[in-house]
Amino acid sequence: GYGNTEKRKDTEGEADVKLNFSSKEGAGGIVLGFRFLPGNLYVQLKELTLPTLDTLPKETTDQFLNKWWEIPIPEDSPLFKEATEEQKQLFEKLRTISLFQNIEKVGEDTVKGMASRKYRADLNREAVLEFLEEASKTTGDKAISEEERKAYLEGLKQIDFSGNMWISKDDGILQKISGTIRGNPKEGGSLSVDFDATFWDYGKKISFEKPEGASPFNPALLLGLFGNL
């Protein structure tokens, strides 16, 4: 994805999000496109793969696939407000905390024409918990008790993360990150999510336009889709 974030109220951006999943009925996936312009969020269902998709009438899926939907964002939304001092501190914490561990270089690569070093890493569960504790304080909630901390850490142990990061050789910025997050609860089924994100043109001014033919989003339309799955 890419975008502009110089001013909170003028934030613009675009991104694709792909999620893969599996269950006892079979495997599936979804690809969503997002475009954010001041005042509106635009969403597009680009791909949908489900074990039961073949059972749906074609006209049902055609009205959703590759169509842009417009969702108004109120002016008093947090997206348009300047970050508070507490939020700025939390952002700084996220920027400096070591969320990954066991980082090792696995090779060299090229991302968007730029020389890059590729690394693999594991999730640092203690660091994630530390950030959650800090976030709890920032939002004004009560401090996490020792019992809650142990419970959260136990829950994090049921989440596995393995991934790769690509860092620019020239300026050390993050160019790409990909990996898999797996949930392995003690009870119930498992879930895995694959992700892949590439970042480029940092600081470059980019213009975005309202998607042509975008329609107002009506949540009731989803009943027609998921009601037939």
CSV table of N, CA and C in Angstrom, one decimal, residues 20-173:
chain,number,residue,atom,x,y,z
A,20,ASN,N,-5.8,-15.4,3.8
A,20,ASN,CA,-6.1,-16.8,3.5
A,20,ASN,C,-6.5,-17.5,4.8
A,21,PHE,N,-7.4,-18.4,4.7
A,21,PHE,CA,-7.8,-19.2,5.8
A,21,PHE,C,-8.1,-20.6,5.4
A,22,SER,N,-8.3,-21.5,6.4
A,22,SER,CA,-8.6,-22.8,6.2
A,22,SER,C,-9.5,-23.3,7.3
A,23,SER,N,-10.4,-24.3,7.0
A,23,SER,CA,-11.3,-24.9,8.0
A,23,SER,C,-11.6,-26.3,7.6
A,24,LYS,N,-12.4,-27.0,8.3
A,24,LYS,CA,-12.8,-28.3,8.0
A,24,LYS,C,-13.6,-28.4,6.7
A,25,GLU,N,-14.2,-27.3,6.3
A,25,GLU,CA,-14.9,-27.3,5.0
A,25,GLU,C,-14.0,-27.1,3.8
A,26,GLY,N,-12.8,-26.6,4.1
A,26,GLY,CA,-11.9,-26.3,3.0
A,26,GLY,C,-11.1,-25.0,3.2
A,27,ALA,N,-10.4,-24.6,2.1
A,27,ALA,CA,-9.6,-23.4,2.2
A,27,ALA,C,-10.3,-22.3,1.4
A,28,GLY,N,-9.9,-21.1,1.8
A,28,GLY,CA,-10.5,-19.9,1.1
A,28,GLY,C,-9.6,-18.7,1.3
A,29,GLY,N,-10.1,-17.6,0.7
A,29,GLY,CA,-9.3,-16.4,0.8
A,29,GLY,C,-10.1,-15.2,0.3
A,30,ILE,N,-9.7,-14.0,0.7
A,30,ILE,CA,-10.3,-12.8,0.3
A,30,ILE,C,-9.3,-11.7,0.1
A,31,VAL,N,-9.5,-10.9,-1.0
A,31,VAL,CA,-8.6,-9.8,-1.3
A,31,VAL,C,-9.5,-8.5,-1.3
A,32,LEU,N,-9.2,-7.6,-0.4
A,32,LEU,CA,-10.0,-6.3,-0.3
A,32,LEU,C,-9.1,-5.1,-0.7
A,33,GLY,N,-9.6,-4.2,-1.5
A,33,GLY,CA,-8.9,-3.0,-1.8
A,33,GLY,C,-9.5,-1.9,-1.0
A,34,PHE,N,-8.6,-1.0,-0.5
A,34,PHE,CA,-9.0,0.2,0.3
A,34,PHE,C,-8.4,1.4,-0.3
A,35,ARG,N,-9.2,2.5,-0.4
A,35,ARG,CA,-8.7,3.8,-0.8
A,35,ARG,C,-9.3,4.8,0.2
A,36,PHE,N,-8.5,5.6,0.8
A,36,PHE,CA,-8.9,6.5,1.8
A,36,PHE,C,-8.7,8.0,1.3
A,37,LEU,N,-9.8,8.7,1.2
A,37,LEU,CA,-9.7,10.1,0.9
A,37,LEU,C,-10.4,10.9,2.0
A,38,PRO,N,-10.1,12.2,2.1
A,38,PRO,CA,-10.7,13.0,3.2
A,38,PRO,C,-12.2,12.9,3.1
A,39,GLY,N,-12.8,12.4,4.2
A,39,GLY,CA,-14.3,12.3,4.3
A,39,GLY,C,-14.9,11.0,3.9
A,40,ASN,N,-14.1,10.1,3.2
A,40,ASN,CA,-14.7,8.9,2.7
A,40,ASN,C,-13.6,7.8,2.7
A,41,LEU,N,-14.1,6.6,3.0
A,41,LEU,CA,-13.3,5.3,2.8
A,41,LEU,C,-14.0,4.5,1.7
A,42,TYR,N,-13.2,4.1,0.7
A,42,TYR,CA,-13.7,3.3,-0.4
A,42,TYR,C,-13.2,1.8,-0.3
A,43,VAL,N,-14.0,0.9,-0.4
A,43,VAL,CA,-13.7,-0.5,-0.3
A,43,VAL,C,-14.1,-1.3,-1.5
A,44,GLN,N,-13.2,-2.2,-2.0
A,44,GLN,CA,-13.5,-3.0,-3.1
A,44,GLN,C,-13.2,-4.5,-2.8
A,45,LEU,N,-14.2,-5.4,-3.1
A,45,LEU,CA,-13.9,-6.8,-3.0
A,45,LEU,C,-13.3,-7.3,-4.3
A,46,LYS,N,-12.0,-7.6,-4.3
A,46,LYS,CA,-11.3,-7.9,-5.5
A,46,LYS,C,-11.3,-9.4,-5.8
A,47,GLU,N,-11.2,-10.2,-4.8
A,47,GLU,CA,-11.2,-11.6,-5.0
A,47,GLU,C,-11.9,-12.3,-3.8
A,48,LEU,N,-12.6,-13.4,-4.0
A,48,LEU,CA,-13.3,-14.1,-3.0
A,48,LEU,C,-13.3,-15.6,-3.3
A,49,THR,N,-12.7,-16.4,-2.5
A,49,THR,CA,-12.6,-17.8,-2.7
A,49,THR,C,-13.1,-18.5,-1.4
A,50,LEU,N,-14.2,-19.3,-1.6
A,50,LEU,CA,-14.7,-20.0,-0.4
A,50,LEU,C,-15.1,-21.4,-0.9
A,51,PRO,N,-15.1,-22.3,0.0
A,51,PRO,CA,-15.5,-23.7,-0.3
A,51,PRO,C,-16.9,-23.8,-0.9
A,52,THR,N,-17.8,-22.9,-0.5
A,52,THR,CA,-19.2,-23.0,-0.9
A,52,THR,C,-19.5,-22.0,-2.0
A,53,LEU,N,-18.5,-21.3,-2.5
A,53,LEU,CA,-18.7,-20.2,-3.5
A,53,LEU,C,-19.4,-20.7,-4.7
A,54,ASP,N,-19.1,-21.9,-5.2
A,54,ASP,CA,-19.7,-22.5,-6.4
A,54,ASP,C,-21.2,-22.7,-6.3
A,55,THR,N,-21.7,-22.7,-5.1
A,55,THR,CA,-23.1,-22.9,-4.9
A,55,THR,C,-24.0,-21.7,-5.0
A,56,LEU,N,-23.3,-20.5,-5.0
A,56,LEU,CA,-24.0,-19.2,-5.1
A,56,LEU,C,-24.3,-18.9,-6.5
A,57,PRO,N,-25.5,-18.2,-6.7
A,57,PRO,CA,-25.9,-17.8,-8.1
A,57,PRO,C,-24.8,-16.7,-8.5
A,58,LYS,N,-24.5,-16.7,-9.8
A,58,LYS,CA,-23.5,-15.8,-10.3
A,58,LYS,C,-23.9,-14.4,-10.1
A,59,GLU,N,-25.2,-14.1,-10.2
A,59,GLU,CA,-25.6,-12.7,-10.1
A,59,GLU,C,-25.4,-12.2,-8.7
A,60,THR,N,-25.4,-13.1,-7.7
A,60,THR,CA,-25.2,-12.7,-6.3
A,60,THR,C,-23.7,-12.3,-6.1
A,61,THR,N,-22.8,-13.0,-6.6
A,61,THR,CA,-21.4,-12.6,-6.5
A,61,THR,C,-21.0,-11.4,-7.4
A,62,ASP,N,-21.6,-11.4,-8.6
A,62,ASP,CA,-21.3,-10.3,-9.5
A,62,ASP,C,-21.6,-8.9,-9.0
A,63,GLN,N,-22.5,-8.8,-8.1
A,63,GLN,CA,-22.9,-7.5,-7.6
A,63,GLN,C,-21.9,-7.0,-6.5
A,64,PHE,N,-21.0,-7.8,-6.1
A,64,PHE,CA,-20.0,-7.4,-5.1
A,64,PHE,C,-18.6,-7.4,-5.7
A,65,LEU,N,-18.2,-8.3,-6.5
A,65,LEU,CA,-16.9,-8.4,-7.0
A,65,LEU,C,-16.5,-7.2,-7.8
A,66,ASN,N,-15.3,-6.6,-7.6
A,66,ASN,CA,-14.7,-5.6,-8.3
A,66,ASN,C,-15.6,-4.3,-8.4
A,67,LYS,N,-16.4,-4.1,-7.4
A,67,LYS,CA,-17.2,-2.9,-7.3
A,67,LYS,C,-16.8,-2.1,-6.1
A,68,TRP,N,-16.6,-0.8,-6.3
A,68,TRP,CA,-16.2,0.1,-5.2
A,68,TRP,C,-17.4,0.6,-4.4
A,69,TRP,N,-17.3,0.5,-3.1
A,69,TRP,CA,-18.3,1.0,-2.2
A,69,TRP,C,-17.8,2.2,-1.4
A,70,GLU,N,-18.6,3.1,-1.2
A,70,GLU,CA,-18.3,4.4,-0.5
A,70,GLU,C,-18.8,4.4,0.9
A,71,ILE,N,-17.9,4.6,1.9
A,71,ILE,CA,-18.3,4.7,3.3
A,71,ILE,C,-17.9,6.0,3.9
A,72,PRO,N,-18.9,6.9,4.2
A,72,PRO,CA,-18.6,8.2,4.8
A,72,PRO,C,-17.8,8.1,6.1
A,73,ILE,N,-16.9,9.0,6.3
A,73,ILE,CA,-16.1,9.1,7.6
A,73,ILE,C,-16.5,10.4,8.2
A,74,PRO,N,-17.1,10.4,9.4
A,74,PRO,CA,-17.5,11.7,10.1
A,74,PRO,C,-16.3,12.6,10.3
A,75,GLU,N,-16.5,13.9,10.3
A,75,GLU,CA,-15.4,14.8,10.5
A,75,GLU,C,-14.9,14.7,12.0
A,76,ASP,N,-15.7,14.3,12.9
A,76,ASP,CA,-15.2,14.1,14.3
A,76,ASP,C,-14.6,12.8,14.5
A,77,SER,N,-14.4,12.0,13.4
A,77,SER,CA,-13.7,10.7,13.6
A,77,SER,C,-12.3,10.9,14.1
A,78,PRO,N,-11.7,10.0,14.8
A,78,PRO,CA,-10.3,10.1,15.3
A,78,PRO,C,-9.3,10.2,14.1
A,79,LEU,N,-9.8,9.7,12.9
A,79,LEU,CA,-8.9,9.8,11.8
A,79,LEU,C,-8.6,11.2,11.4
A,80,PHE,N,-9.5,12.2,11.7
A,80,PHE,CA,-9.3,13.6,11.4
A,80,PHE,C,-8.7,14.4,12.5
A,81,LYS,N,-8.6,13.8,13.6
A,81,LYS,CA,-8.1,14.6,14.8
A,81,LYS,C,-6.6,14.5,15.0
A,82,GLU,N,-6.0,15.5,15.4
A,82,GLU,CA,-4.6,15.5,15.7
A,82,GLU,C,-4.3,14.5,16.9
A,83,ALA,N,-3.2,13.8,16.8
A,83,ALA,CA,-2.9,12.9,17.9
A,83,ALA,C,-2.7,13.6,19.2
A,84,THR,N,-3.2,13.0,20.3
A,84,THR,CA,-3.0,13.6,21.6
A,84,THR,C,-1.5,13.3,22.0
A,85,GLU,N,-1.1,14.0,23.1
A,85,GLU,CA,0.2,13.8,23.6
A,85,GLU,C,0.4,12.3,24.0
A,86,GLU,N,-0.6,11.7,24.6
A,86,GLU,CA,-0.5,10.3,25.0
A,86,GLU,C,-0.4,9.4,23.8
A,87,GLN,N,-1.2,9.7,22.8
A,87,GLN,CA,-1.1,8.9,21.6
A,87,GLN,C,0.3,9.0,20.9
A,88,LYS,N,0.8,10.2,20.9
A,88,LYS,CA,2.2,10.4,20.3
A,88,LYS,C,3.2,9.6,21.1
A,89,GLN,N,3.1,9.5,22.4
A,89,GLN,CA,4.0,8.7,23.2
A,89,GLN,C,3.8,7.2,22.9
A,90,LEU,N,2.6,6.8,22.6
A,90,LEU,CA,2.3,5.4,22.3
A,90,LEU,C,2.9,5.1,20.9
A,91,PHE,N,2.8,6.0,19.9
A,91,PHE,CA,3.4,5.8,18.6
A,91,PHE,C,4.9,5.7,18.7
A,92,GLU,N,5.5,6.5,19.6
A,92,GLU,CA,6.9,6.5,19.7
A,92,GLU,C,7.3,5.2,20.4
A,93,LYS,N,6.5,4.7,21.3
A,93,LYS,CA,6.8,3.4,21.9
A,93,LYS,C,6.8,2.3,20.9
A,94,LEU,N,5.8,2.3,20.0
A,94,LEU,CA,5.7,1.3,18.9
A,94,LEU,C,6.8,1.4,18.0
A,95,ARG,N,7.3,2.6,17.8
A,95,ARG,CA,8.4,2.8,16.8
A,95,ARG,C,9.7,2.3,17.4
A,96,THR,N,9.9,2.3,18.7
A,96,THR,CA,11.2,2.0,19.3
A,96,THR,C,11.2,0.6,19.9
A,97,ILE,N,10.1,0.0,20.1
A,97,ILE,CA,10.1,-1.3,20.8
A,97,ILE,C,10.5,-2.4,19.8
A,98,SER,N,11.1,-3.4,20.4
A,98,SER,CA,11.6,-4.5,19.5
A,98,SER,C,10.6,-5.6,19.5
A,99,LEU,N,9.7,-5.6,18.5
A,99,LEU,CA,8.6,-6.5,18.5
A,99,LEU,C,9.1,-7.9,17.9
A,100,PHE,N,10.3,-7.9,17.4
A,100,PHE,CA,10.8,-9.1,16.8
A,100,PHE,C,12.1,-9.5,17.4
A,101,GLN,N,12.4,-10.8,17.4
A,101,GLN,CA,13.6,-11.3,18.0
A,101,GLN,C,14.2,-12.5,17.1
A,102,ASN,N,15.4,-13.0,17.5
A,102,ASN,CA,16.0,-14.0,16.7
A,102,ASN,C,16.1,-13.6,15.2
A,103,ILE,N,16.5,-12.3,15.0
A,103,ILE,CA,16.6,-11.8,13.6
A,103,ILE,C,17.9,-12.2,13.0
A,104,GLU,N,17.9,-12.7,11.8
A,104,GLU,CA,19.1,-13.2,11.1
A,104,GLU,C,19.0,-12.9,9.7
A,105,LYS,N,20.1,-12.5,9.1
A,105,LYS,CA,20.1,-12.2,7.6
A,105,LYS,C,20.1,-13.5,6.9
A,106,VAL,N,19.2,-13.6,5.9
A,106,VAL,CA,19.1,-14.8,5.1
A,106,VAL,C,19.5,-14.6,3.6
A,107,GLY,N,19.8,-13.3,3.2
A,107,GLY,CA,20.2,-13.1,1.9
A,107,GLY,C,20.1,-11.6,1.4
A,108,GLU,N,20.3,-11.4,0.2
A,108,GLU,CA,20.1,-10.1,-0.4
A,108,GLU,C,19.1,-10.2,-1.6
A,109,ASP,N,18.4,-9.0,-1.8
A,109,ASP,CA,17.3,-9.1,-2.8
A,109,ASP,C,17.1,-7.7,-3.4
A,110,THR,N,16.2,-7.5,-4.2
A,110,THR,CA,15.8,-6.2,-4.8
A,110,THR,C,14.3,-6.0,-4.7
A,111,VAL,N,14.0,-4.8,-4.1
A,111,VAL,CA,12.5,-4.5,-3.9
A,111,VAL,C,12.3,-3.2,-4.6
A,112,LYS,N,11.4,-3.2,-5.6
A,112,LYS,CA,11.0,-2.0,-6.4
A,112,LYS,C,12.3,-1.4,-6.9
A,113,GLY,N,13.2,-2.2,-7.4
A,113,GLY,CA,14.4,-1.7,-8.0
A,113,GLY,C,15.5,-1.2,-7.1
A,114,MET,N,15.3,-1.4,-5.8
A,114,MET,CA,16.2,-0.9,-4.8
A,114,MET,C,16.9,-2.1,-4.1
A,115,ALA,N,18.2,-2.0,-3.9
A,115,ALA,CA,19.0,-3.1,-3.2
A,115,ALA,C,18.5,-3.2,-1.8
A,116,SER,N,18.3,-4.5,-1.4
A,116,SER,CA,17.8,-4.8,0.0
A,116,SER,C,18.4,-6.0,0.6
A,117,ARG,N,18.4,-5.9,2.0
A,117,ARG,CA,18.9,-7.1,2.7
A,117,ARG,C,17.6,-7.8,3.3
A,118,LYS,N,17.6,-9.1,3.2
A,118,LYS,CA,16.4,-9.9,3.7
A,118,LYS,C,16.8,-10.5,5.0
A,119,TYR,N,15.8,-10.4,5.9
A,119,TYR,CA,16.0,-11.0,7.3
A,119,TYR,C,14.8,-11.8,7.6
A,120,ARG,N,15.0,-12.8,8.5
A,120,ARG,CA,13.9,-13.6,9.0
A,120,ARG,C,13.8,-13.2,10.5
A,121,ALA,N,12.6,-13.4,11.1
A,121,ALA,CA,12.4,-13.0,12.5
A,121,ALA,C,11.3,-13.7,13.1
A,122,ASP,N,11.3,-13.8,14.5
A,122,ASP,CA,10.3,-14.4,15.3
A,122,ASP,C,9.6,-13.3,16.1
A,123,LEU,N,8.4,-13.5,16.5
A,123,LEU,CA,7.7,-12.6,17.4
A,123,LEU,C,8.2,-12.5,18.8
A,124,ASN,N,8.4,-11.3,19.3
A,124,ASN,CA,8.9,-11.1,20.7
A,124,ASN,C,7.6,-10.9,21.5
A,125,ARG,N,7.1,-12.0,22.1
A,125,ARG,CA,5.9,-12.0,22.9
A,125,ARG,C,5.9,-11.0,24.1
A,126,GLU,N,7.1,-11.0,24.8
A,126,GLU,CA,7.2,-10.1,25.9
A,126,GLU,C,7.1,-8.6,25.5
A,127,ALA,N,7.7,-8.3,24.3
A,127,ALA,CA,7.6,-7.0,23.8
A,127,ALA,C,6.2,-6.6,23.4
A,128,VAL,N,5.4,-7.5,22.8
A,128,VAL,CA,4.1,-7.3,22.5
A,128,VAL,C,3.2,-7.0,23.7
A,129,LEU,N,3.5,-7.8,24.8
A,129,LEU,CA,2.8,-7.6,26.0
A,129,LEU,C,3.1,-6.3,26.6
A,130,GLU,N,4.4,-5.9,26.5
A,130,GLU,CA,4.8,-4.6,27.1
A,130,GLU,C,4.1,-3.4,26.3
A,131,PHE,N,3.9,-3.6,25.0
A,131,PHE,CA,3.2,-2.5,24.3
A,131,PHE,C,1.7,-2.5,24.7
A,132,LEU,N,1.1,-3.7,24.9
A,132,LEU,CA,-0.3,-3.7,25.3
A,132,LEU,C,-0.5,-3.1,26.6
A,133,GLU,N,0.5,-3.3,27.5
A,133,GLU,CA,0.4,-2.6,28.8
A,133,GLU,C,0.5,-1.1,28.7
A,134,GLU,N,1.4,-0.6,27.8
A,134,GLU,CA,1.5,0.8,27.6
A,134,GLU,C,0.3,1.4,27.0
A,135,ALA,N,-0.3,0.6,26.0
A,135,ALA,CA,-1.5,1.1,25.4
A,135,ALA,C,-2.7,1.2,26.4
A,136,SER,N,-2.7,0.2,27.3
A,136,SER,CA,-3.8,0.2,28.4
A,136,SER,C,-3.7,1.5,29.2
A,137,LYS,N,-2.5,1.9,29.5
A,137,LYS,CA,-2.3,3.1,30.3
A,137,LYS,C,-2.7,4.3,29.5
A,138,THR,N,-2.3,4.4,28.2
A,138,THR,CA,-2.6,5.5,27.4
A,138,THR,C,-4.1,5.7,27.2
A,139,THR,N,-4.9,4.7,27.1
A,139,THR,CA,-6.3,4.8,26.9
A,139,THR,C,-7.1,5.1,28.2
A,140,GLY,N,-6.3,5.2,29.3
A,140,GLY,CA,-7.0,5.5,30.6
A,140,GLY,C,-7.5,4.3,31.3
A,141,ASP,N,-7.3,3.1,30.8
A,141,ASP,CA,-7.8,1.9,31.5
A,141,ASP,C,-6.9,1.7,32.7
A,142,LYS,N,-7.4,0.8,33.7
A,142,LYS,CA,-6.6,0.5,34.8
A,142,LYS,C,-5.4,-0.4,34.4
A,143,ALA,N,-4.3,-0.3,35.2
A,143,ALA,CA,-3.1,-1.1,34.9
A,143,ALA,C,-3.4,-2.6,34.9
A,144,ILE,N,-2.7,-3.3,34.1
A,144,ILE,CA,-2.9,-4.7,34.0
A,144,ILE,C,-2.3,-5.4,35.2
A,145,SER,N,-3.1,-6.2,35.9
A,145,SER,CA,-2.7,-6.9,37.1
A,145,SER,C,-1.7,-8.0,36.7
A,146,GLU,N,-1.0,-8.6,37.7
A,146,GLU,CA,-0.1,-9.6,37.4
A,146,GLU,C,-0.8,-10.9,36.9
A,147,GLU,N,-2.0,-11.1,37.5
A,147,GLU,CA,-2.8,-12.3,37.0
A,147,GLU,C,-3.2,-12.1,35.5
A,148,GLU,N,-3.6,-10.9,35.2
A,148,GLU,CA,-4.0,-10.6,33.8
A,148,GLU,C,-2.7,-10.7,32.9
A,149,ARG,N,-1.6,-10.3,33.4
A,149,ARG,CA,-0.4,-10.3,32.6
A,149,ARG,C,0.0,-11.8,32.2
A,150,LYS,N,-0.1,-12.6,33.2
A,150,LYS,CA,0.2,-14.1,33.0
A,150,LYS,C,-0.8,-14.7,32.0
A,151,ALA,N,-2.1,-14.3,32.1
A,151,ALA,CA,-3.1,-14.8,31.2
A,151,ALA,C,-2.9,-14.4,29.8
A,152,TYR,N,-2.5,-13.1,29.6
A,152,TYR,CA,-2.2,-12.5,28.3
A,152,TYR,C,-1.0,-13.2,27.7
A,153,LEU,N,0.0,-13.4,28.5
A,153,LEU,CA,1.2,-14.1,28.0
A,153,LEU,C,0.9,-15.5,27.6
A,154,GLU,N,0.1,-16.2,28.4
A,154,GLU,CA,-0.3,-17.5,28.0
A,154,GLU,C,-1.0,-17.6,26.7
A,155,GLY,N,-1.9,-16.6,26.5
A,155,GLY,CA,-2.6,-16.5,25.2
A,155,GLY,C,-1.7,-16.2,24.1
A,156,LEU,N,-0.7,-15.3,24.3
A,156,LEU,CA,0.3,-15.1,23.2
A,156,LEU,C,1.1,-16.3,22.8
A,157,LYS,N,1.3,-17.2,23.8
A,157,LYS,CA,2.0,-18.4,23.5
A,157,LYS,C,1.3,-19.3,22.5
A,158,GLN,N,0.0,-19.1,22.4
A,158,GLN,CA,-0.8,-19.9,21.4
A,158,GLN,C,-0.8,-19.2,20.0
A,159,ILE,N,0.0,-18.2,19.8
A,159,ILE,CA,0.1,-17.5,18.5
A,159,ILE,C,1.6,-17.6,18.1
A,160,ASP,N,1.7,-18.2,16.9
A,160,ASP,CA,3.0,-18.3,16.3
A,160,ASP,C,3.2,-17.3,15.1
A,161,PHE,N,4.4,-16.7,15.0
A,161,PHE,CA,4.6,-15.8,13.9
A,161,PHE,C,6.0,-16.2,13.3
A,162,SER,N,6.0,-16.3,12.0
A,162,SER,CA,7.3,-16.4,11.3
A,162,SER,C,7.2,-15.6,10.1
A,163,GLY,N,8.3,-14.8,9.8
A,163,GLY,CA,8.2,-13.9,8.7
A,163,GLY,C,9.5,-13.4,8.3
A,164,ASN,N,9.5,-12.6,7.2
A,164,ASN,CA,10.7,-12.0,6.6
A,164,ASN,C,10.5,-10.5,6.5
A,165,MET,N,11.7,-9.8,6.6
A,165,MET,CA,11.7,-8.4,6.4
A,165,MET,C,12.8,-8.0,5.4
A,166,TRP,N,12.5,-7.0,4.6
A,166,TRP,CA,13.5,-6.5,3.6
A,166,TRP,C,13.8,-5.1,4.0
A,167,ILE,N,15.1,-4.8,4.3
A,167,ILE,CA,15.6,-3.5,4.7
A,167,ILE,C,16.5,-2.9,3.6
A,168,SER,N,16.2,-1.7,3.3
A,168,SER,CA,17.0,-1.0,2.2
A,168,SER,C,18.5,-0.9,2.6
A,169,LYS,N,19.4,-1.2,1.7
A,169,LYS,CA,20.8,-1.2,1.9
A,169,LYS,C,21.3,0.3,2.0
A,170,ASP,N,20.5,1.2,1.3
A,170,ASP,CA,21.0,2.6,1.2
A,170,ASP,C,20.7,3.4,2.4
A,171,ASP,N,19.4,3.3,2.9
A,171,ASP,CA,19.0,4.2,4.0
A,171,ASP,C,18.4,3.4,5.2
A,172,GLY,N,18.4,2.1,5.2
A,172,GLY,CA,17.9,1.3,6.3
A,172,GLY,C,16.4,1.3,6.6
A,173,ILE,N,15.6,1.8,5.6
A,173,ILE,CA,14.2,1.8,5.9
A,173,ILE,C,13.5,0.5,5.5
